[in-house]
PDB file of C-alpha atoms in Angstrom:
ATOM      1  CA  MET Z   1       0.057  -0.007  -0.030  1.00 48.00           C
ATOM      2  CA  THR Z   2       1.177   3.465  -1.065  1.00 57.00           C
ATOM      3  CA  PRO Z   3       1.501   6.243   1.531  1.00 59.00           C
ATOM      4  CA  TYR Z   4      -0.517   8.689  -0.698  1.00 54.00           C
ATOM      5  CA  GLN Z   5      -3.854   7.062  -1.441  1.00 62.00           C
ATOM      6  CA  ASP Z   6      -5.154   9.554  -4.145  1.00 64.00           C
ATOM      7  CA  ARG Z   7      -3.948  12.428  -6.326  1.00 62.00           C
ATOM      8  CA  HIS Z   8      -5.093  14.991  -3.717  1.00 65.00           C
ATOM      9  CA  ASP Z   9      -2.884  13.628  -1.078  1.00 69.00           C
ATOM     10  CA  LEU Z  10      -0.122  13.633  -3.470  1.00 67.00           C
ATOM     11  CA  GLY Z  11      -0.450  17.197  -4.934  1.00 69.00           C
ATOM     12  CA  ARG Z  12      -1.068  18.424  -1.382  1.00 72.00           C
ATOM     13  CA  VAL Z  13       2.443  16.886  -0.297  1.00 70.00           C
ATOM     14  CA  THR Z  14       4.477  17.820  -3.759  1.00 73.00           C
ATOM     15  CA  GLU Z  15       3.216  21.494  -3.707  1.00 77.00           C
ATOM     16  CA  GLY Z  16       6.273  23.446  -4.099  1.00 78.00           C
ATOM     17  CA  ALA Z  17       8.729  20.645  -4.880  1.00 79.00           C
ATOM     18  CA  ARG Z  18      11.566  21.519  -7.330  1.00 81.00           C
ATOM     19  CA  LEU Z  19      13.035  19.450 -10.136  1.00 80.00           C
ATOM     20  CA  HIS Z  20      16.885  19.282 -10.208  1.00 82.00           C
ATOM     21  CA  LEU Z  21      18.148  18.687 -13.740  1.00 87.00           C
ATOM     22  CA  PRO Z  22      21.765  17.389 -13.899  1.00 90.00           C
ATOM     23  CA  ASP Z  23      24.584  19.547 -15.341  1.00 94.00           C
ATOM     24  CA  ILE Z  24      26.652  18.406 -18.536  1.00 95.00           C
ATOM     25  CA  ALA Z  25      28.819  16.005 -16.476  1.00 95.00           C
ATOM     26  CA  GLY Z  26      25.926  14.571 -14.514  1.00 94.00           C
ATOM     27  CA  THR Z  27      24.184  14.086 -17.966  1.00 94.00           C
ATOM     28  CA  ARG Z  28      27.107  12.331 -19.159  1.00 96.00           C
ATOM     29  CA  ARG Z  29      27.537   9.978 -16.184  1.00 95.00           C
ATOM     30  CA  LEU Z  30      23.815   9.158 -16.725  1.00 94.00           C
ATOM     31  CA  LEU Z  31      24.315   8.268 -20.399  1.00 95.00           C
ATOM     32  CA  ARG Z  32      27.274   6.150 -19.612  1.00 96.00           C
ATOM     33  CA  LEU Z  33      25.509   4.142 -16.868  1.00 95.00           C
ATOM     34  CA  THR Z  34      22.487   3.739 -19.503  1.00 92.00           C
ATOM     35  CA  ALA Z  35      25.024   2.542 -21.984  1.00 94.00           C
ATOM     36  CA  VAL Z  36      26.552   0.173 -19.834  1.00 93.00           C
ATOM     37  CA  ALA Z  37      23.065  -1.391 -18.492  1.00 88.00           C
ATOM     38  CA  GLU Z  38      21.806  -1.704 -22.232  1.00 86.00           C
ATOM     39  CA  ALA Z  39      24.928  -3.658 -23.064  1.00 89.00           C
ATOM     40  CA  ARG Z  40      24.272  -5.729 -20.215  1.00 87.00           C
ATOM     41  CA  SER Z  41      20.524  -6.303 -21.215  1.00 82.00           C
ATOM     42  CA  HIS Z  42      21.402  -7.211 -25.033  1.00 83.00           C
ATOM     43  CA  GLY Z  43      24.264  -9.920 -23.815  1.00 86.00           C
ATOM     44  CA  SER Z  44      21.454 -11.846 -21.809  1.00 87.00           C
ATOM     45  CA  ALA Z  45      18.452 -13.069 -23.600  1.00 88.00           C
ATOM     46  CA  ALA Z  46      16.431 -13.265 -20.137  1.00 88.00           C
ATOM     47  CA  ARG Z  47      17.356  -9.782 -19.433  1.00 85.00           C
ATOM     48  CA  THR Z  48      16.332  -8.466 -22.934  1.00 83.00           C
ATOM     49  CA  SER Z  49      13.026 -10.188 -22.821  1.00 84.00           C
ATOM     50  CA  GLU Z  50      12.496  -8.840 -19.347  1.00 83.00           C
ATOM     51  CA  SER Z  51      13.353  -5.191 -20.537  1.00 78.00           C
ATOM     52  CA  ARG Z  52      10.977  -5.653 -23.289  1.00 78.00           C
ATOM     53  CA  ALA Z  53       8.245  -7.036 -21.497  1.00 78.00           C
ATOM     54  CA  TRP Z  54       8.357  -3.429 -19.400  1.00 78.00           C
ATOM     55  CA  ILE Z  55       8.068  -1.516 -22.727  1.00 77.00           C
ATOM     56  CA  THR Z  56       5.713  -3.558 -24.703  1.00 67.00           C
ATOM     57  CA  ALA Z  57       1.935  -3.106 -24.507  1.00 70.00           C
ATOM     58  CA  PRO Z  58      -0.018  -6.273 -23.822  1.00 69.00           C
ATOM     59  CA  TRP Z  59      -1.629  -6.437 -27.243  1.00 69.00           C
ATOM     60  CA  ALA Z  60       1.538  -5.769 -29.015  1.00 69.00           C
ATOM     61  CA  ASP Z  61       1.815  -9.403 -30.241  1.00 70.00           C
ATOM     62  CA  ARG Z  62      -1.579  -9.127 -31.998  1.00 65.00           C
ATOM     63  CA  PRO Z  63      -2.765  -7.344 -34.999  1.00 62.00           C
ATOM     64  CA  TYR Z  64      -4.380  -3.972 -34.540  1.00 56.00           C
ATOM     65  CA  ALA Z  65      -7.748  -5.414 -35.459  1.00 54.00           C
ATOM     66  CA  SER Z  66      -7.839  -8.022 -33.192  1.00 54.00           C
ATOM     67  CA  ARG Z  67      -7.821  -5.772 -30.152  1.00 53.00           C
ATOM     68  CA  SER Z  68     -10.934  -5.021 -28.354  1.00 56.00           C
ATOM     69  CA  ARG Z  69     -12.763  -1.655 -29.055  1.00 55.00           C
ATOM     70  CA  ARG Z  70     -12.251  -0.910 -25.419  1.00 57.00           C
ATOM     71  CA  SER Z  71      -8.353  -1.000 -25.648  1.00 55.00           C
ATOM     72  CA  ALA Z  72      -8.540   0.656 -29.158  1.00 53.00           C
ATOM     73  CA  ARG Z  73     -10.427   3.505 -27.638  1.00 56.00           C
ATOM     74  CA  ARG Z  74      -8.135   3.929 -24.755  1.00 57.00           C
ATOM     75  CA  THR Z  75      -5.316   4.029 -27.146  1.00 55.00           C
ATOM     76  CA  ARG Z  76      -6.591   6.814 -29.072  1.00 55.00           C
ATOM     77  CA  ARG Z  77      -7.379   8.919 -26.135  1.00 56.00           C
ATOM     78  CA  GLY Z  78      -4.162   8.359 -24.533  1.00 56.00           C
ATOM     79  CA  GLY Z  79      -4.076   5.854 -21.984  1.00 54.00           C
ATOM     80  CA  CYS Z  80      -6.392   4.132 -19.283  1.00 53.00           C
ATOM     81  CA  ARG Z  81      -8.642   6.218 -17.172  1.00 47.00           C
TER      82      ARG Z  81
END
C-alpha cells in the first residue's frame, strides 16, 4: 500500500517541490550508465526479454484488428482512465 492514496494527497505533499536537472557532467554520467545497462541487457536473452516486457504493450503481439474496441479507444485517448 502506498502512503498517498489519491492524487489530492500526492498533490498536497508535492506542492512547492523542485526538479533538479543534472549539469553536462551529470548528464554524461547518466548516459554512460545507461549505455552499460543496455549492453548488459543485450548480452543476456533473459534480461532482453524482461526489458521488452516492461516497454511492450499487452496487445503488441496481436494485430491491430484483433484488439478489443475498449482497448483501441483507450489507445486513441492516450491511456487508461
